[in-house]
Coordinates of C-alpha atoms and ligand atoms in Angstrom, one line a residue:
X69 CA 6.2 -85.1 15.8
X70 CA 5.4 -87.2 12.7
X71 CA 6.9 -86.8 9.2
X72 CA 7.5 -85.2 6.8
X73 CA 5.0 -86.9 4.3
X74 CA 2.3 -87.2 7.3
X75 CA 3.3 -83.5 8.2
X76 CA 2.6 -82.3 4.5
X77 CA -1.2 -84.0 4.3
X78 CA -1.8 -82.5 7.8
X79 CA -0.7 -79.1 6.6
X80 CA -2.1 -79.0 3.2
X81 CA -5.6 -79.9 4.9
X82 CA -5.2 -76.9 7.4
X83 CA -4.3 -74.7 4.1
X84 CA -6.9 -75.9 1.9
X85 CA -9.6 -73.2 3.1
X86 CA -6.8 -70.5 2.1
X87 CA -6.0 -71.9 -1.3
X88 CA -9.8 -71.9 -1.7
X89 CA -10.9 -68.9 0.0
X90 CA -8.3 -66.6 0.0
X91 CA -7.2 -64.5 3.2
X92 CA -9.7 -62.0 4.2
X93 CA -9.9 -59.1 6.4
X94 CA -12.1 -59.0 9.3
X95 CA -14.0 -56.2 10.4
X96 CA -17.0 -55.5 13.1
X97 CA -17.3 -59.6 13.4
X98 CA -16.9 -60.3 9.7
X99 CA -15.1 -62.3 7.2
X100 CA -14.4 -59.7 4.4
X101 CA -13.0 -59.0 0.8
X102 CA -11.4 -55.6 0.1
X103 CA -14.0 -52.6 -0.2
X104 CA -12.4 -52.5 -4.2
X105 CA -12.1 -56.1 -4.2
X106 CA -8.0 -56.3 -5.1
X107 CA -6.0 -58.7 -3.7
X108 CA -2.3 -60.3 -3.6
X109 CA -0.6 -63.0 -3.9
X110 CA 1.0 -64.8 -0.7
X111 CA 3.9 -67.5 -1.5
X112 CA 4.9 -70.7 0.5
X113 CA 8.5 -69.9 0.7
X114 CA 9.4 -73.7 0.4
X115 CA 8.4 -73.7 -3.1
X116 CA 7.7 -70.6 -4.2
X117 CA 4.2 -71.5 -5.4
X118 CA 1.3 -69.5 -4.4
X119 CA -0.3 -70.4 -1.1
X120 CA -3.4 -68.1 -1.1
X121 CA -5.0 -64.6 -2.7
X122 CA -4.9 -61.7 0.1
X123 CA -7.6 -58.9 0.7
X124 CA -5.1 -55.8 -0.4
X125 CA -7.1 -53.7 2.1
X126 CA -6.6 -49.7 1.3
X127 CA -7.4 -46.2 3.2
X128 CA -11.2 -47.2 3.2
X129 CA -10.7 -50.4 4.1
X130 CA -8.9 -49.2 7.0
X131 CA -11.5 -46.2 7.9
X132 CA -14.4 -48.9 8.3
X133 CA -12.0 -51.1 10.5
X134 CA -11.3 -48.3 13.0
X135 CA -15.3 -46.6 12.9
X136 CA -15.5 -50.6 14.4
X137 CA -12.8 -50.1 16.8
X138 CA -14.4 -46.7 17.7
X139 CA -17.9 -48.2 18.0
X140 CA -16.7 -51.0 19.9
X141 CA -14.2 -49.5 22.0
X142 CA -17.2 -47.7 25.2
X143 CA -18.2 -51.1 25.9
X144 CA -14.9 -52.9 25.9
X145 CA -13.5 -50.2 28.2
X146 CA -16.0 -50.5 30.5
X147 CA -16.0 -54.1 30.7
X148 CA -15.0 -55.1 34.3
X149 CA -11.2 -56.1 34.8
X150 CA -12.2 -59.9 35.9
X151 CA -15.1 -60.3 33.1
X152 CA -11.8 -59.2 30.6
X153 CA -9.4 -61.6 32.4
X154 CA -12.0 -64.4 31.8
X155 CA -12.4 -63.7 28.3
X156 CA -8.6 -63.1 27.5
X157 CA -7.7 -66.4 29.3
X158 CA -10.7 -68.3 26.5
X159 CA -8.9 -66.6 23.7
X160 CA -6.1 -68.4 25.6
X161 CA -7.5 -72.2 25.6
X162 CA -9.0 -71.7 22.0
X163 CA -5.6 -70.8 20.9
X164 CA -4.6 -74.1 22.6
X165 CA -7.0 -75.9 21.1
X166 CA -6.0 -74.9 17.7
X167 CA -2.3 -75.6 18.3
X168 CA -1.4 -77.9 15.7
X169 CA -3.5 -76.0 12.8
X170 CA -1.3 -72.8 14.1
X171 CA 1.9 -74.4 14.0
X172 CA 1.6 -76.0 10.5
X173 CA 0.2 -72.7 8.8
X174 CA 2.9 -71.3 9.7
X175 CA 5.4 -73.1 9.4
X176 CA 4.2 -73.4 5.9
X177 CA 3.6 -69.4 5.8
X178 CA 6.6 -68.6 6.8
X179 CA 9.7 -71.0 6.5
X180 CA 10.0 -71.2 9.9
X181 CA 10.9 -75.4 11.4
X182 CA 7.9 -77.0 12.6
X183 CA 10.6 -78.3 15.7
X184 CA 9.8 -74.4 16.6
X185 CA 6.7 -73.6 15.4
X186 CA 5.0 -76.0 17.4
X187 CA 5.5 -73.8 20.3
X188 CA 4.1 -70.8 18.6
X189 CA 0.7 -71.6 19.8
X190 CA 1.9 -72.7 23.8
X191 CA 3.6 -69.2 23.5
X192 CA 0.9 -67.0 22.3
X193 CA -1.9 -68.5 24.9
X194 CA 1.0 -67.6 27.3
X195 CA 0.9 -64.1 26.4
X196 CA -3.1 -64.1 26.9
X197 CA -3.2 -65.8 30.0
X198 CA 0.0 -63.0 31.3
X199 CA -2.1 -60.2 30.3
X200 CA -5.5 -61.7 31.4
X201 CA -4.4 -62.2 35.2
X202 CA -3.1 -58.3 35.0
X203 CA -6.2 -57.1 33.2
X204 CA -8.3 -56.7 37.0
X205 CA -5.8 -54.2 38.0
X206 CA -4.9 -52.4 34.9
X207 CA -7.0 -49.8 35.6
X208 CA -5.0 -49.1 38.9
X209 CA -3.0 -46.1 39.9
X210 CA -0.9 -44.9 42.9
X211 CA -1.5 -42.3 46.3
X212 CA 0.8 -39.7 46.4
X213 CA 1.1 -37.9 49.4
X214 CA 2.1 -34.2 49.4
X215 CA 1.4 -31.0 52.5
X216 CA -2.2 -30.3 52.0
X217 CA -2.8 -33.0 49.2
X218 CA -3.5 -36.5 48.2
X219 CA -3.0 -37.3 44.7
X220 CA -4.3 -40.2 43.3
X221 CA -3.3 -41.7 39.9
X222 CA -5.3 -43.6 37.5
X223 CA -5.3 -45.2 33.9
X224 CA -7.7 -45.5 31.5
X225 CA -7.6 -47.0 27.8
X226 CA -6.0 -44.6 25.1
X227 CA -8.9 -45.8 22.9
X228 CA -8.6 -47.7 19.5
X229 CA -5.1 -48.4 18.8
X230 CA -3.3 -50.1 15.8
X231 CA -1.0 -52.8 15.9
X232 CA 1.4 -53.5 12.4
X233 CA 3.5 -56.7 13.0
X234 CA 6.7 -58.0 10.8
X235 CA 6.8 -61.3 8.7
X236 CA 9.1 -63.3 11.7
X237 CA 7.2 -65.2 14.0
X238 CA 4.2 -63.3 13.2
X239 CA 1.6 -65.5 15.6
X240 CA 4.2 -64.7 18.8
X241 CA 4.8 -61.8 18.1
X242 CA 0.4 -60.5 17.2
X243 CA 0.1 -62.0 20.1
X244 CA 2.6 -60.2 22.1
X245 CA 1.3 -57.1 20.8
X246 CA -2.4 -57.6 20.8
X247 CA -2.8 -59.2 24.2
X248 CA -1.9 -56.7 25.9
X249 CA -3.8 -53.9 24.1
X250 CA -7.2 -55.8 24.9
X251 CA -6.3 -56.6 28.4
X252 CA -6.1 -52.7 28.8
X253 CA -9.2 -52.1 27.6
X254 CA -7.9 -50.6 24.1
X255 CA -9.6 -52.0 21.0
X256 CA -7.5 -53.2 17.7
X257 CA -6.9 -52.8 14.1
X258 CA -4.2 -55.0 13.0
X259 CA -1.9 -54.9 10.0
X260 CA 0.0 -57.9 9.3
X261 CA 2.9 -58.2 7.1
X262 CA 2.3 -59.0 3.4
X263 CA 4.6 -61.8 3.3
X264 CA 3.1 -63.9 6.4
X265 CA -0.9 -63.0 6.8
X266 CA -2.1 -66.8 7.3
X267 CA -1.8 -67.0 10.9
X268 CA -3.2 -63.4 12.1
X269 CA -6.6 -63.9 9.9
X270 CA -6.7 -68.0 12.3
X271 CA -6.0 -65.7 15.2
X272 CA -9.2 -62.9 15.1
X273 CA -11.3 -65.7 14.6
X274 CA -9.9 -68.1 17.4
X275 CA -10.7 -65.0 19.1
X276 CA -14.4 -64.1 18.4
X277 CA -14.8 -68.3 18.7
X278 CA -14.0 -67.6 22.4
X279 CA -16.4 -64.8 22.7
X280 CA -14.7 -61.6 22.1
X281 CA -17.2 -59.0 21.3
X282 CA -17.5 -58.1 17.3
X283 CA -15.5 -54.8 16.8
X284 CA -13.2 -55.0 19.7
X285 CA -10.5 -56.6 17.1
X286 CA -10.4 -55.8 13.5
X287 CA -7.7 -57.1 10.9
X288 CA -7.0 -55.3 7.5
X289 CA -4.3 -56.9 4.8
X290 CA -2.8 -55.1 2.9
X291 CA 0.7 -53.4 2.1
X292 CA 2.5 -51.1 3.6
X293 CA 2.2 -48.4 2.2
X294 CA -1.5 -48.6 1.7
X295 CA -2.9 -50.0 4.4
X296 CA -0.2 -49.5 6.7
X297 CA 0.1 -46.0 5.9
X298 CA -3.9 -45.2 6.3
X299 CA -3.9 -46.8 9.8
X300 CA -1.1 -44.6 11.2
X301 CA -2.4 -42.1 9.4
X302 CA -6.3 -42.3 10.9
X303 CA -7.6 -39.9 13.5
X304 CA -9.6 -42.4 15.5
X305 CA -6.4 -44.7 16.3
X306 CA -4.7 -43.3 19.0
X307 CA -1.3 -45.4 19.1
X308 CA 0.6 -47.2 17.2
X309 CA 2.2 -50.4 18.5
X310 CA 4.8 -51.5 15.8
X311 CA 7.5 -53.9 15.2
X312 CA 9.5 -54.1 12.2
X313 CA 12.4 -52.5 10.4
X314 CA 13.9 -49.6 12.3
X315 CA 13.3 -47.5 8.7
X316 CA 9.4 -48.2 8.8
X317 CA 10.0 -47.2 12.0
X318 CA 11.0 -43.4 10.9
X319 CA 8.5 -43.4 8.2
X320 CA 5.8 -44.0 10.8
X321 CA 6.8 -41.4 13.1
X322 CA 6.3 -38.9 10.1
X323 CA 3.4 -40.4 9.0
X324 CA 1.8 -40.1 12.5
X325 CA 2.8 -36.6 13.2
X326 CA -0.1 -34.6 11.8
X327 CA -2.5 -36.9 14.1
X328 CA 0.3 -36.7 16.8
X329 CA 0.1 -40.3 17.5
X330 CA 1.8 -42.0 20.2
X331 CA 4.4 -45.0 19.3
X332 CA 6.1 -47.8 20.9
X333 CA 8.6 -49.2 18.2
X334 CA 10.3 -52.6 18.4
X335 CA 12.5 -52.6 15.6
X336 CA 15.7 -53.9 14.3
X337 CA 19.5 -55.5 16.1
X338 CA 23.0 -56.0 15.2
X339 CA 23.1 -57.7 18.4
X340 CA 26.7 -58.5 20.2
X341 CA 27.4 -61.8 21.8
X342 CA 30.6 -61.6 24.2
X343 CA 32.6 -64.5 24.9
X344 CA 35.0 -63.7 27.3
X345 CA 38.2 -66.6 27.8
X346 CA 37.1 -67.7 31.2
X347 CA 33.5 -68.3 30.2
X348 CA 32.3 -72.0 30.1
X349 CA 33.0 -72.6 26.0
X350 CA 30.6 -75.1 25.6
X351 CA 28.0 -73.3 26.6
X352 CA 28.5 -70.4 25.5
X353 CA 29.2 -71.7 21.8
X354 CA 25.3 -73.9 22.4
X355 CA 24.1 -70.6 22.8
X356 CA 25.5 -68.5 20.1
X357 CA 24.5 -71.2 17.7
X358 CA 21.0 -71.2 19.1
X359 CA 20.5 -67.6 19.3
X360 CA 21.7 -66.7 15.2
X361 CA 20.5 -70.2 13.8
X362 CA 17.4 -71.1 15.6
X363 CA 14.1 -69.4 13.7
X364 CA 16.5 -69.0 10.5
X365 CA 18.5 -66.1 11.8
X366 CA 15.3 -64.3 11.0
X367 CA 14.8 -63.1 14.6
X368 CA 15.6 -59.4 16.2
X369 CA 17.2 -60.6 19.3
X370 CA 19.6 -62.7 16.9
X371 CA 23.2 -62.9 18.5
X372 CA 24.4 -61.8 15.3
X373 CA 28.1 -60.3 16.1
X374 CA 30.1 -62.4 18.1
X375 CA 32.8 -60.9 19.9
X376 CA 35.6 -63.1 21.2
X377 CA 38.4 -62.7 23.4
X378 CA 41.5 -63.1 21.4
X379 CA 43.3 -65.6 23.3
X380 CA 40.2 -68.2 22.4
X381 CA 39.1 -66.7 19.1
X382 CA 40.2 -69.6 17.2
X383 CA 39.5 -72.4 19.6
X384 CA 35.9 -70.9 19.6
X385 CA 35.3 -70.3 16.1
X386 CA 36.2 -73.3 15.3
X387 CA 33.8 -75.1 17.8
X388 CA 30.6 -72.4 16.6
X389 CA 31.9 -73.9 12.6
X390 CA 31.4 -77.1 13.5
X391 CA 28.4 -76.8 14.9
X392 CA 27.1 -74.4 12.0
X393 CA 27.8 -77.1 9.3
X394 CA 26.0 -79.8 11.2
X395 CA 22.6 -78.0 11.5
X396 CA 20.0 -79.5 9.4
X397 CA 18.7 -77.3 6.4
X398 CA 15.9 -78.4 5.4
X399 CA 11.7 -78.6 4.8
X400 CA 10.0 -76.4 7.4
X401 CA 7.8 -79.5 8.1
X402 CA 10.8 -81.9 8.1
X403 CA 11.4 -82.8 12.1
X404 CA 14.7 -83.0 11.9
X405 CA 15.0 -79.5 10.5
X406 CA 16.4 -76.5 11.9
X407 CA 17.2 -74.1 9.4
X408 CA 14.2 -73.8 6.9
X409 CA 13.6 -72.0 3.7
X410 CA 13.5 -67.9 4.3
X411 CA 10.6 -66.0 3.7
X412 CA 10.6 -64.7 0.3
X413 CA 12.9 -65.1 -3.1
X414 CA 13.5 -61.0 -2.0
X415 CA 14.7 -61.8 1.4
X416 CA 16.9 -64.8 0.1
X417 CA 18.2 -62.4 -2.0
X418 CA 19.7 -59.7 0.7
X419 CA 20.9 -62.5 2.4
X420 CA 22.9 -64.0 -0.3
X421 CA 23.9 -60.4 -1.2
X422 CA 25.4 -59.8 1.9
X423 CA 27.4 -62.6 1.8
X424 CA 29.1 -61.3 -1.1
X425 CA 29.3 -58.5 0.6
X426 CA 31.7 -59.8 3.6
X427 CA 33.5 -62.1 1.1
X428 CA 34.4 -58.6 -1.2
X429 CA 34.8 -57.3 2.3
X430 CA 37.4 -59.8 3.2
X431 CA 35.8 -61.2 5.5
X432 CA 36.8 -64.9 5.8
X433 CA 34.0 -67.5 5.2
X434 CA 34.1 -70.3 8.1
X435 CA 31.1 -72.1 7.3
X436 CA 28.2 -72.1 4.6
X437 CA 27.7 -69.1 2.7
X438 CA 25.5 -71.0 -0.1
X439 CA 22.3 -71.3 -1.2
X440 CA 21.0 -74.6 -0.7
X441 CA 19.1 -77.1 -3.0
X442 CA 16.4 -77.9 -1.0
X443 CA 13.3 -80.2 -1.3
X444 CA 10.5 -77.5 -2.8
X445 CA 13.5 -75.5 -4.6
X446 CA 12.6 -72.6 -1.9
X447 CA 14.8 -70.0 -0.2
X448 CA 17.4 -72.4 1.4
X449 CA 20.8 -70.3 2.5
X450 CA 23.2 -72.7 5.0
X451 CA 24.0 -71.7 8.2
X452 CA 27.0 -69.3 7.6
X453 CA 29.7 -67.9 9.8
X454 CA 31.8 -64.9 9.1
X455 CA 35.9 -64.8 10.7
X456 CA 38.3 -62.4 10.3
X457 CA 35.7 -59.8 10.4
X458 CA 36.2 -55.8 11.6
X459 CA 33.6 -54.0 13.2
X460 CA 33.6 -51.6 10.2
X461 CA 32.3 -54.1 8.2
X462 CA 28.6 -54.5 6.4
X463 CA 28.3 -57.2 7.7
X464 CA 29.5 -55.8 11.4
X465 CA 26.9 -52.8 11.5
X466 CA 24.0 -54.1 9.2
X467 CA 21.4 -56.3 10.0
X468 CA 21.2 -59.4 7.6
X469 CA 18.6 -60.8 9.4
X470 CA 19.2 -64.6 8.3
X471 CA 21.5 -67.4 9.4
X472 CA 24.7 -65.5 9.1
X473 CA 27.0 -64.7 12.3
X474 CA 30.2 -62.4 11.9
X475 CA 32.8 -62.9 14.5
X476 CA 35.5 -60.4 15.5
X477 CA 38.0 -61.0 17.4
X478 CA 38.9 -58.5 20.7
X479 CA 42.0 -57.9 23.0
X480 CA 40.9 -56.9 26.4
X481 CA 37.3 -56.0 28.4
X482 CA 38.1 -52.1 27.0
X483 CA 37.9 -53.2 23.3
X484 CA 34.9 -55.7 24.0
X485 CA 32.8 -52.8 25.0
X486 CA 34.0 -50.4 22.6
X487 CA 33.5 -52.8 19.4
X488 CA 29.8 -54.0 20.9
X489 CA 28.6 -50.3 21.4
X490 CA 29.8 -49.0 17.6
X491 CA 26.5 -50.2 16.2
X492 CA 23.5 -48.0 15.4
X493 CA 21.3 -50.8 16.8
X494 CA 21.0 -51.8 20.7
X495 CA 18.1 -54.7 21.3
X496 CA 19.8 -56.9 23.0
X497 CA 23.3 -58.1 24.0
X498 CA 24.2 -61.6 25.3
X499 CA 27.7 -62.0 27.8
X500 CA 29.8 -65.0 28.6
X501 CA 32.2 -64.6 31.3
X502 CA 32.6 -66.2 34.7
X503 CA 34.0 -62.7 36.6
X504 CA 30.6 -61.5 38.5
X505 CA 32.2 -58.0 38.9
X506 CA 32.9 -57.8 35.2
X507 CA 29.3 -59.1 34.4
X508 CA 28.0 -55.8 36.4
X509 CA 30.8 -53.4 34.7
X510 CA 29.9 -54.8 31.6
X511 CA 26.6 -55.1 31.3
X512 CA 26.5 -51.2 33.1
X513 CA 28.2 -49.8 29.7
X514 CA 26.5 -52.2 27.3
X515 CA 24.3 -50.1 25.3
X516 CA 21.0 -52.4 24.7
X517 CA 17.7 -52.8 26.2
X518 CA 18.0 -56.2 27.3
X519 CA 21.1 -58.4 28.3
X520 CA 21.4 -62.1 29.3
X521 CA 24.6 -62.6 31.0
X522 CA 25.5 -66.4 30.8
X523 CA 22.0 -67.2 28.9
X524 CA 20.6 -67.2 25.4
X525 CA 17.5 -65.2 25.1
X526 CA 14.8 -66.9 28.0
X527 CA 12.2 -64.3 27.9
X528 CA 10.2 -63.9 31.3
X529 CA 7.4 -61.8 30.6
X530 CA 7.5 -59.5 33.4
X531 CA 10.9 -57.9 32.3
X532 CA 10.8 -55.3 30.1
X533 CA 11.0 -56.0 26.3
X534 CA 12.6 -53.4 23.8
X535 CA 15.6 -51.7 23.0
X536 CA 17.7 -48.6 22.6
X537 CA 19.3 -46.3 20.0
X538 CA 17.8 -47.4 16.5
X539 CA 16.4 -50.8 18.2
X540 CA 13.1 -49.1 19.3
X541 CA 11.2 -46.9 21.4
X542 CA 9.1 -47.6 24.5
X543 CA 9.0 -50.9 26.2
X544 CA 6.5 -54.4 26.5
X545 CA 5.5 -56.2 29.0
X546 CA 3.6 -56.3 32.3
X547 CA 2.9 -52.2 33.5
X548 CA 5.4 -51.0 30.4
X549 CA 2.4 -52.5 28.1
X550 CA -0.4 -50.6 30.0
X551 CA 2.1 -47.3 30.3
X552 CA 1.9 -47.3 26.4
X553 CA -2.0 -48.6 25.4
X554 CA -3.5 -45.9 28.7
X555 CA -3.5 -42.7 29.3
X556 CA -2.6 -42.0 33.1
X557 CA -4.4 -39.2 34.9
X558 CA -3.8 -37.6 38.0
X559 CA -6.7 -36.1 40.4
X560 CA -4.8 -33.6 43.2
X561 CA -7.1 -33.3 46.8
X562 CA -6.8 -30.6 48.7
X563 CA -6.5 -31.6 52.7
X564 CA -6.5 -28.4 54.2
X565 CA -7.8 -25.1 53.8
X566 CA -4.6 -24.0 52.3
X567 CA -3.7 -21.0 51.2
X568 CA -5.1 -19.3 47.6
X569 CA -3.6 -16.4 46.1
X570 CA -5.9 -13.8 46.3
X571 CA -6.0 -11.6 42.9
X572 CA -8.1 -8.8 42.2
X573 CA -9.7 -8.3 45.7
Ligands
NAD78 P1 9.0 -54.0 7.8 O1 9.3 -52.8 8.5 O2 9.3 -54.1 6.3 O3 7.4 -54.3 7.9 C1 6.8 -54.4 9.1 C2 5.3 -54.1 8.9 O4 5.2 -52.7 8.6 C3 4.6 -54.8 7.8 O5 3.3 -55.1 8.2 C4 4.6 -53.8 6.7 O6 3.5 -53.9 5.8 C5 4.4 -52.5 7.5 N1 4.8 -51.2 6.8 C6 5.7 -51.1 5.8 N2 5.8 -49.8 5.4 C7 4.9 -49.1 6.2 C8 4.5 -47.8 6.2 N3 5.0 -46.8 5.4 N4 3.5 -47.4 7.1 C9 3.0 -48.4 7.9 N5 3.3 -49.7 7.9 C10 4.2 -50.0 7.0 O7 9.7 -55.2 8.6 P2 9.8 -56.8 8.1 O8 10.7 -56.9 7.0 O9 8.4 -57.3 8.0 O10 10.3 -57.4 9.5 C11 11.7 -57.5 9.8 C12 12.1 -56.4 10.7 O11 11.4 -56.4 11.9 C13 13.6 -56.6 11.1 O12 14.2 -55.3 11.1 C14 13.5 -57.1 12.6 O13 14.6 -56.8 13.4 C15 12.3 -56.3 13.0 N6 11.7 -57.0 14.2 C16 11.9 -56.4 15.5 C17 11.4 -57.0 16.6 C18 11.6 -56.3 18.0 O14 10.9 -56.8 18.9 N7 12.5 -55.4 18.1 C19 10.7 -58.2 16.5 C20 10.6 -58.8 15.3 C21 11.1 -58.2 14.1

């Protein structure tokens, strides 16, 4: 990685078509203003200055996106699995190709350290070339035998679906969504969050570059409640793949109702770390850090409650502190930074406000708890831990979703599991301790959808991805992706000469 000042002119040369040309939508294979030609302004959270003008697509914006999805989508289902799998796994090497451009956009898009954007791009080709090499069998169903009958399953693709993706990580995560959508056959209309739309407009185009077929992937901007709302809203989309806040999450479900869409919701976490006494320390203290600082704290699977065992509580503290008040704040394109500027002045301020929050609460402040006065004057908050803290807390139950940990302190195995279920949220869970038969207990009990015992969060992509209670519905990855984006259809053979009722003669 090069510096700072050579990282700036390499960035602002990637970002000088956006400053120029604004972010458009892209529908049937083309670049596009709004229908009523409005826009909005997107900001670089490092210095609050605008970055670009965004097409504020609307309700007609979205209704020509999906009559392109609609029009596109015959073909692309019937597209055979291996001609799909070789396209997918282009869309893969363009992405490649185009890693650098991808990581500085978005680093500058979104806040996020360039020491972890510059594996945004490696990441999303990998979620291409997973779905591509499952595309030739996506279609594939089971034999169920029964007296007199052979049943045989199949999927096919639900039809045009749309995908609406947060302002974290939005490149990963578009591509976690979208991947898998196309390798079943469905095609797309994407909504991506108003504060980060940079990297989703390179991303349909890296993808038509590679040869994907105009139509098969459509992207409106726009709000929320305007575009958003229209595309859960349309009869022609079918589903609704959506990650964000567990409250957009309920307004979706009622928006889709009327068109009884179908949903798969990966939304918010208030999610436990457990740090048993005879875990290994050091490691587990690496991987708290990591898991609520890395990505700014602005991450769903975020360890952001850490539960210790009493009889350590201060010894570990202490040592998570220490480590908090060493990591580098600093510019997102700045190598040695860790922690960069969050998203928006908005989102600074719900972070900051929570702080106050756990400090009214009483709540002891360990490390940071400031805003930080860094290079830009951007969103800069420093890496902030929480003691002292009850599981009642706001800080305990909601999600902050920045670089802020709050650690509670727990007598025995009982307690631990008591204080890391009383949360509304359940994504993930992450447990330190050395006692296998504890591990299985534990984890049994633990109410979340996904749990690393001994491990921060190392996705493999054939595990299922989502969680439980207010965390989400419906799961990601390998057949749980094709479950969602197909419908499955069973065809019943009779084997035998079996039996009819006879009625009426
Ligand atoms: P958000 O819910 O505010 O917005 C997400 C998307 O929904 C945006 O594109 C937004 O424009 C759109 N939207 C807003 N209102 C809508 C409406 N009425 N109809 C349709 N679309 C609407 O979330 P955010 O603040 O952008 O992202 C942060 C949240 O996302 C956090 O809660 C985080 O935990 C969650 N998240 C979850 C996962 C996961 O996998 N579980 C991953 C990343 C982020």
């Amino acid at each position: 990685m090069s510096d700072l000042t050579t990282n700036l002119a390499r960035a602002e040369a990637y970002l000088a078509r956006f400053r120029q040309n604004g972010v458009l939508n892209h529908v049937n294979g083309k670049a596009v203003a709004a229908l009523d030609g409005s826009s909005f302004e997107t900001l670089s959270p490092v210095d609050l200055q605008p970055l670009a003008q965004v097409a504020q697509g609307k309700a007609a914006d979205v209704a020509l996106a999906a009559a392109a999805a609609k029009a596109a989508f015959p073909a692309w289902r019937a597209m055979e699995g291996e001609a799909r799998k070789a396209l997918l796994h282009k869309i893969a090497d363009a992405i490649e190709a185009r890693a650098e451009e991808i990581a500085f956009v978005e680093a500058m898009d979104t806040g996020q350290s360039i020491r972890f954007m510059a594996k945004a791009a490696i990441r999303g080709a990998e979620n291409f070339r997973y779905f591509a090499d499952l595309a030739p069998q996506a279609q594939d169903g089971q034999s169920l035998r029964a007296k007199g009958q052979i049943n045989m399953t199949s999927r096919t693709p639900i039809g045009p679906v749309g995908i609406i993706t947060p302002w974290n990580t939005p490149f990963m995560l578009s591509t976690w969504k979208i991947a898998p959508a196309l390798a079943a056959g469905c095609t797309v209309v994407h909504k991506p969050a108003e504060f980060s739309p940079l990297s989703a407009r390179l991303l349909v185009e890296i993808a038509e570059s590679a040869g994907l077929p105009a139509g098969v992937w459509n992207l409106v901007n726009g709000l929320g409640e305007e575009a958003g709302r229209a595309l859960t809203e349309h009869p022609d989309i079918k589903a609704i793949g959506f990650v964000g806040e567990s409250r957009t999450g309920a307004m979706i479900m009622k928006q889709g109702a009327d068109t009884l869409k179908r949903v798969h919701f990966e939304l918010g976490g208030k999610n436990p770390v457990i740090v048993f006494a005879d875990a290994d320390l050091e490691r587990a203290a690496d991987a708290a850090v990591f898991m609520i600082y890395s990505l700014n704290g602005e991450r769903c699977t975020s360890s952001s409650r850490l539960l210790v065992e009493a009889s350590i509580y201060d010894r570990f503290t202490a040592m998570v502190a220490e480590k908090a008040r060493r990591i580098v704040v600093g510019h997102p394109l700045d190598p040695k930074t860790v922690v960069g500027p969050l998203i928006h002045p908005l989102h600074e301020k719900k972070v900051l406000d929570y702080i106050a929050i756990g400090r009214a609460e009483g709540a002891t402040l360990a490390a940071g708890g400031t805003k930080v006065a860094g290079p830009g004057g951007g969103c800069y908050v420093s890496p902030t831990l929480f003691t002292n803290a009850t599981n009642q807390m706001r800080i305990a139950q909601e999600e902050i979703f920045g670089p802020v940990l709050t650690a509670i302190p727990f007598a025995d195995e009982a307690e631990a599991l008591a204080l890391a279920n009383d949360v509304a949220y359940g994504l993930t869970g992450y447990l330190w301790t050395a006692d296998v038969t504890r591990a299985f207990r534990f984890t049994d009990a633990l109410e979340a959808g996904m749990i690393w015992v001994n491990s921060e969060n190392l996705r493999h992509l054939s595990t299922p991805f989502g969680g439980v209670k207010n965390s989400g519905i419906g799961r990601d990855g390998a057949q749980w992706s094709f479950d969602f984006y197909m419908e499955t259809k069973n065809i019943a053979f009779a084997t035998t000469a079996h039996a009819i009722p006879k009625l009426g003669g």
